[in-house]
Every structure is written in structure tokens, then in C-alpha cells.
Amino acid sequence: MIYELLDTGKENALSTEYLKQALGFRDVRSLRKQVETERLNGKIIISSSGGGYYKPSNSLEVKEFVRNLESTADSMNKIADLAKAYYTRGVDNAEL
């Protein structure tokens, strides 16, 4: 669905807003969920920091994307660990 519409290369990224309108998504969240579904089904859909999506034109674009994903995952895991530490201390809502 989304993958088939995308152009190749970072310079040809299609904006989130364009894809949302072109494909009839109600909101950006629905579009992102579809991107996630397609990725989990093996489609390599790259997202740029500017909010666009594209097919990779070379392995460097994929490597950059993977580095960004890993960095985000590391950060999210650290935040989750901090939150777990908070609730395992037995802190109740009165101390929030």
C-alpha cells in the first residue's frame, strides 16, 4: 500500500502529510501504524528526520536508518528501566 507509492532515495522522500492525504488516512497515527505493519512484513521503508518516507537507494541509507532506530530503542529502554525502578520502589500516587 504505502511501499508501492514511495519513491527511491532520501531526496525523493514523500511527506507524511502527502501520504496521509493521497492514501486517505484519517490521521498521521493511522499512517504510521500502516508503515509499521508493512515494515514488520518485510518492506524496507525509510523515514527521514524531516518526516518523509522513501525506499532506500543504497545500503548507506539503510545503515543510517538502522542507527537511528537503534538509538531510539536504546533511549526508550533507558526510560522504561527508570520507570520500572520507580514503580518497584513502591511509590504511590501521592508522591508523584
Backbone as JSON Lines, residues from 0, in Angstrom:
{"i":0,"aa":"M","n":[0.83,-1.19,0.0],"ca":[0.0,0.0,0.0],"c":[0.88,1.27,0.0]}
{"i":1,"aa":"I","n":[1.59,1.51,1.11],"ca":[2.46,2.68,1.18],"c":[3.74,2.44,0.39]}
{"i":2,"aa":"Y","n":[4.32,1.26,0.59],"ca":[5.6,0.94,-0.07],"c":[5.53,1.15,-1.57]}
{"i":3,"aa":"E","n":[4.45,0.71,-2.16],"ca":[4.3,0.81,-3.62],"c":[4.24,2.26,-4.11]}
{"i":4,"aa":"L","n":[3.83,3.16,-3.27],"ca":[3.71,4.57,-3.65],"c":[5.02,5.34,-3.5]}
{"i":5,"aa":"L","n":[5.92,4.81,-2.69],"ca":[7.15,5.55,-2.37],"c":[8.13,5.6,-3.53]}
{"i":6,"aa":"D","n":[8.88,6.7,-3.54],"ca":[9.99,6.86,-4.48],"c":[11.26,6.37,-3.8]}
{"i":7,"aa":"T","n":[12.3,6.21,-4.61],"ca":[13.58,5.72,-4.12],"c":[14.53,6.87,-3.84]}
{"i":8,"aa":"G","n":[15.21,6.8,-2.7],"ca":[16.21,7.8,-2.34],"c":[15.69,8.87,-1.42]}
{"i":9,"aa":"K","n":[16.57,9.26,-0.49],"ca":[16.24,10.26,0.52],"c":[15.74,11.57,-0.11]}
{"i":10,"aa":"E","n":[16.35,11.94,-1.21],"ca":[15.98,13.19,-1.87],"c":[14.56,13.17,-2.44]}
{"i":11,"aa":"N","n":[13.98,11.97,-2.52],"ca":[12.62,11.82,-3.07],"c":[11.59,11.43,-2.01]}
{"i":12,"aa":"A","n":[11.92,11.66,-0.75],"ca":[11.01,11.3,0.34],"c":[9.67,12.0,0.17]}
{"i":13,"aa":"L","n":[8.62,11.28,0.46],"ca":[7.26,11.82,0.4],"c":[6.84,12.18,1.82]}
{"i":14,"aa":"S","n":[6.29,13.34,2.0],"ca":[5.94,13.82,3.33],"c":[4.8,13.0,3.93]}
{"i":15,"aa":"T","n":[4.78,12.99,5.24],"ca":[3.73,12.31,5.98],"c":[2.36,12.87,5.58]}
{"i":16,"aa":"E","n":[2.28,14.17,5.5],"ca":[1.0,14.81,5.16],"c":[0.55,14.42,3.75]}
{"i":17,"aa":"Y","n":[1.48,14.4,2.8],"ca":[1.14,14.0,1.43],"c":[0.6,12.57,1.41]}
{"i":18,"aa":"L","n":[1.33,11.65,2.07],"ca":[0.9,10.25,2.08],"c":[-0.44,10.08,2.77]}
{"i":19,"aa":"K","n":[-0.64,10.8,3.84],"ca":[-1.91,10.73,4.58],"c":[-3.07,11.1,3.65]}
{"i":20,"aa":"Q","n":[-2.91,12.19,2.94],"ca":[-3.97,12.65,2.04],"c":[-4.11,11.75,0.82]}
{"i":21,"aa":"A","n":[-2.99,11.37,0.21],"ca":[-3.03,10.57,-1.01],"c":[-3.64,9.19,-0.77]}
{"i":22,"aa":"L","n":[-3.44,8.65,0.43],"ca":[-3.93,7.31,0.71],"c":[-5.2,7.3,1.55]}
{"i":23,"aa":"G","n":[-5.69,8.48,1.92],"ca":[-6.96,8.59,2.61],"c":[-6.95,8.21,4.08]}
{"i":24,"aa":"F","n":[-5.79,8.35,4.73],"ca":[-5.75,8.08,6.17],"c":[-6.4,9.24,6.91]}
{"i":25,"aa":"R","n":[-7.09,8.92,8.0],"ca":[-7.76,9.95,8.79],"c":[-6.78,10.82,9.55]}
{"i":26,"aa":"D","n":[-5.68,10.18,9.98],"ca":[-4.7,10.91,10.77],"c":[-3.31,10.32,10.58]}
{"i":27,"aa":"V","n":[-2.32,11.03,11.08],"ca":[-0.92,10.6,10.93],"c":[-0.68,9.31,11.71]}
{"i":28,"aa":"R","n":[-1.33,9.17,12.82],"ca":[-1.14,7.95,13.63],"c":[-1.52,6.7,12.84]}
{"i":29,"aa":"S","n":[-2.61,6.77,12.09],"ca":[-3.03,5.63,11.27],"c":[-2.01,5.33,10.17]}
{"i":30,"aa":"L","n":[-1.48,6.38,9.59],"ca":[-0.44,6.21,8.56],"c":[0.78,5.53,9.16]}
{"i":31,"aa":"R","n":[1.23,6.0,10.31],"ca":[2.42,5.41,10.96],"c":[2.19,3.96,11.33]}
{"i":32,"aa":"K","n":[0.98,3.63,11.74],"ca":[0.65,2.24,12.08],"c":[0.75,1.37,10.82]}
{"i":33,"aa":"Q","n":[0.3,1.88,9.68],"ca":[0.4,1.13,8.44],"c":[1.86,0.96,8.02]}
{"i":34,"aa":"V","n":[2.67,2.0,8.2],"ca":[4.1,1.89,7.9],"c":[4.71,0.79,8.77]}
{"i":35,"aa":"E","n":[4.36,0.79,10.05],"ca":[4.87,-0.24,10.97],"c":[4.47,-1.64,10.49]}
{"i":36,"aa":"T","n":[3.23,-1.8,10.1],"ca":[2.74,-3.09,9.62],"c":[3.52,-3.55,8.4]}
{"i":37,"aa":"E","n":[3.73,-2.64,7.46],"ca":[4.46,-3.0,6.25],"c":[5.92,-3.35,6.57]}
{"i":38,"aa":"R","n":[6.52,-2.6,7.49],"ca":[7.9,-2.9,7.9],"c":[7.97,-4.29,8.53]}
{"i":39,"aa":"L","n":[7.02,-4.6,9.39],"ca":[7.01,-5.91,10.05],"c":[6.77,-7.04,9.06]}
{"i":40,"aa":"N","n":[6.22,-6.71,7.9],"ca":[6.02,-7.69,6.84],"c":[7.16,-7.69,5.82]}
{"i":41,"aa":"G","n":[8.27,-7.04,6.18],"ca":[9.47,-7.14,5.36],"c":[9.77,-5.99,4.41]}
{"i":42,"aa":"K","n":[8.93,-5.0,4.34],"ca":[9.18,-3.85,3.47],"c":[10.17,-2.91,4.15]}
{"i":43,"aa":"I","n":[11.2,-2.5,3.45],"ca":[12.16,-1.55,4.0],"c":[11.69,-0.15,3.62]}
{"i":44,"aa":"I","n":[11.04,0.48,4.59],"ca":[10.53,1.84,4.42],"c":[11.36,2.73,5.34]}
{"i":45,"aa":"I","n":[12.08,3.65,4.75],"ca":[12.95,4.54,5.5],"c":[12.17,5.81,5.83]}
{"i":46,"aa":"S","n":[12.37,6.3,7.05],"ca":[11.78,7.58,7.41],"c":[12.9,8.55,7.7]}
{"i":47,"aa":"S","n":[12.73,9.76,7.2],"ca":[13.74,10.79,7.4],"c":[13.35,11.66,8.59]}
{"i":48,"aa":"S","n":[14.33,12.36,9.12],"ca":[14.06,13.23,10.27],"c":[13.09,14.35,9.9]}
{"i":49,"aa":"G","n":[12.98,14.65,8.62],"ca":[12.07,15.69,8.17],"c":[10.64,15.21,8.02]}
{"i":50,"aa":"G","n":[10.38,13.93,8.34],"ca":[9.02,13.43,8.31],"c":[8.62,12.77,7.02]}
{"i":51,"aa":"G","n":[9.55,12.53,6.13],"ca":[9.2,11.89,4.87],"c":[9.56,10.41,4.87]}
{"i":52,"aa":"Y","n":[8.95,9.69,3.95],"ca":[9.2,8.26,3.79],"c":[9.69,7.99,2.38]}
{"i":53,"aa":"Y","n":[10.58,6.98,2.27],"ca":[11.11,6.62,0.96],"c":[11.68,5.21,0.98]}
{"i":54,"aa":"K","n":[11.9,4.66,-0.22],"ca":[12.6,3.39,-0.37],"c":[14.09,3.7,-0.43]}
{"i":55,"aa":"P","n":[14.9,2.86,0.19],"ca":[16.34,3.14,0.16],"c":[16.92,2.97,-1.24]}
{"i":56,"aa":"S","n":[17.88,3.83,-1.56],"ca":[18.55,3.72,-2.86],"c":[19.91,3.05,-2.72]}
{"i":57,"aa":"N","n":[20.39,2.9,-1.48],"ca":[21.68,2.25,-1.26],"c":[21.78,1.78,0.19]}
{"i":58,"aa":"S","n":[22.82,1.01,0.46],"ca":[22.98,0.44,1.8],"c":[23.3,1.5,2.84]}
{"i":59,"aa":"L","n":[23.9,2.61,2.44],"ca":[24.21,3.67,3.41],"c":[22.93,4.27,4.0]}
{"i":60,"aa":"E","n":[21.91,4.44,3.17],"ca":[20.64,4.96,3.67],"c":[20.03,3.98,4.69]}
{"i":61,"aa":"V","n":[20.16,2.7,4.42],"ca":[19.63,1.69,5.33],"c":[20.43,1.69,6.63]}
{"i":62,"aa":"K","n":[21.74,1.77,6.53],"ca":[22.59,1.78,7.73],"c":[22.28,2.99,8.61]}
{"i":63,"aa":"E","n":[22.1,4.14,8.01],"ca":[21.76,5.35,8.76],"c":[20.41,5.18,9.48]}
{"i":64,"aa":"F","n":[19.46,4.6,8.77],"ca":[18.14,4.35,9.34],"c":[18.24,3.39,10.53]}
{"i":65,"aa":"V","n":[19.02,2.33,10.37],"ca":[19.19,1.34,11.44],"c":[19.84,2.0,12.65]}
{"i":66,"aa":"R","n":[20.85,2.83,12.43],"ca":[21.5,3.53,13.56],"c":[20.49,4.4,14.31]}
{"i":67,"aa":"N","n":[19.64,5.1,13.57],"ca":[18.62,5.94,14.2],"c":[17.63,5.1,15.0]}
{"i":68,"aa":"L","n":[17.21,3.97,14.44],"ca":[16.28,3.08,15.15],"c":[16.92,2.54,16.43]}
{"i":69,"aa":"E","n":[18.18,2.13,16.32],"ca":[18.86,1.58,17.5],"c":[19.04,2.64,18.58]}
{"i":70,"aa":"S","n":[19.34,3.85,18.18],"ca":[19.5,4.93,19.14],"c":[18.18,5.23,19.84]}
{"i":71,"aa":"T","n":[17.1,5.25,19.09],"ca":[15.77,5.47,19.66],"c":[15.41,4.33,20.61]}
{"i":72,"aa":"A","n":[15.69,3.11,20.2],"ca":[15.39,1.94,21.04],"c":[16.18,2.0,22.34]}
{"i":73,"aa":"D","n":[17.45,2.36,22.26],"ca":[18.28,2.48,23.46],"c":[17.69,3.5,24.42]}
{"i":74,"aa":"S","n":[17.3,4.65,23.89],"ca":[16.73,5.7,24.71],"c":[15.42,5.24,25.35]}
{"i":75,"aa":"M","n":[14.57,4.6,24.58],"ca":[13.29,4.12,25.1],"c":[13.5,3.06,26.18]}
{"i":76,"aa":"N","n":[14.49,2.2,26.0],"ca":[14.78,1.17,27.0],"c":[15.27,1.8,28.3]}
{"i":77,"aa":"K","n":[16.08,2.84,28.2],"ca":[16.55,3.53,29.4],"c":[15.39,4.17,30.15]}
{"i":78,"aa":"I","n":[14.48,4.79,29.41],"ca":[13.31,5.41,30.02],"c":[12.44,4.34,30.7]}
{"i":79,"aa":"A","n":[12.25,3.22,30.02],"ca":[11.46,2.12,30.6],"c":[12.12,1.6,31.88]}
{"i":80,"aa":"D","n":[13.43,1.46,31.87],"ca":[14.14,1.0,33.06],"c":[13.95,1.96,34.23]}
{"i":81,"aa":"L","n":[14.01,3.26,33.96],"ca":[13.8,4.26,35.01],"c":[12.38,4.19,35.55]}
{"i":82,"aa":"A","n":[11.41,4.01,34.66],"ca":[10.02,3.91,35.1],"c":[9.81,2.64,35.94]}
{"i":83,"aa":"K","n":[10.41,1.53,35.52],"ca":[10.3,0.29,36.3],"c":[10.91,0.47,37.68]}
{"i":84,"aa":"A","n":[12.06,1.11,37.74],"ca":[12.71,1.35,39.03],"c":[11.81,2.19,39.93]}
{"i":85,"aa":"Y","n":[11.1,3.12,39.34],"ca":[10.19,3.99,40.09],"c":[9.06,3.18,40.73]}
{"i":86,"aa":"Y","n":[8.39,2.36,39.91],"ca":[7.25,1.64,40.47],"c":[7.67,0.46,41.34]}
{"i":87,"aa":"T","n":[8.85,-0.06,41.15],"ca":[9.29,-1.17,42.01],"c":[9.71,-0.68,43.39]}
{"i":88,"aa":"R","n":[9.92,0.61,43.55],"ca":[10.22,1.18,44.86],"c":[8.96,1.31,45.71]}
{"i":89,"aa":"G","n":[7.81,1.04,45.11],"ca":[6.56,1.1,45.86],"c":[6.03,2.51,46.03]}
{"i":90,"aa":"V","n":[6.39,3.41,45.12],"ca":[5.91,4.78,45.21],"c":[4.44,4.81,44.79]}
{"i":91,"aa":"D","n":[3.62,5.47,45.61],"ca":[2.21,5.57,45.24],"c":[1.92,6.94,44.62]}
{"i":92,"aa":"N","n":[0.71,7.14,44.19],"ca":[0.32,8.37,43.5],"c":[0.52,9.61,44.34]}
{"i":93,"aa":"A","n":[0.5,9.5,45.64],"ca":[0.67,10.69,46.49],"c":[2.05,11.3,46.35]}
{"i":94,"aa":"E","n":[3.0,10.5,45.88],"ca":[4.38,11.01,45.75],"c":[4.72,11.43,44.33]}
{"i":95,"aa":"L","n":[3.78,11.41,43.42],"ca":[4.05,11.78,42.02],"c":[4.29,13.25,41.86]}
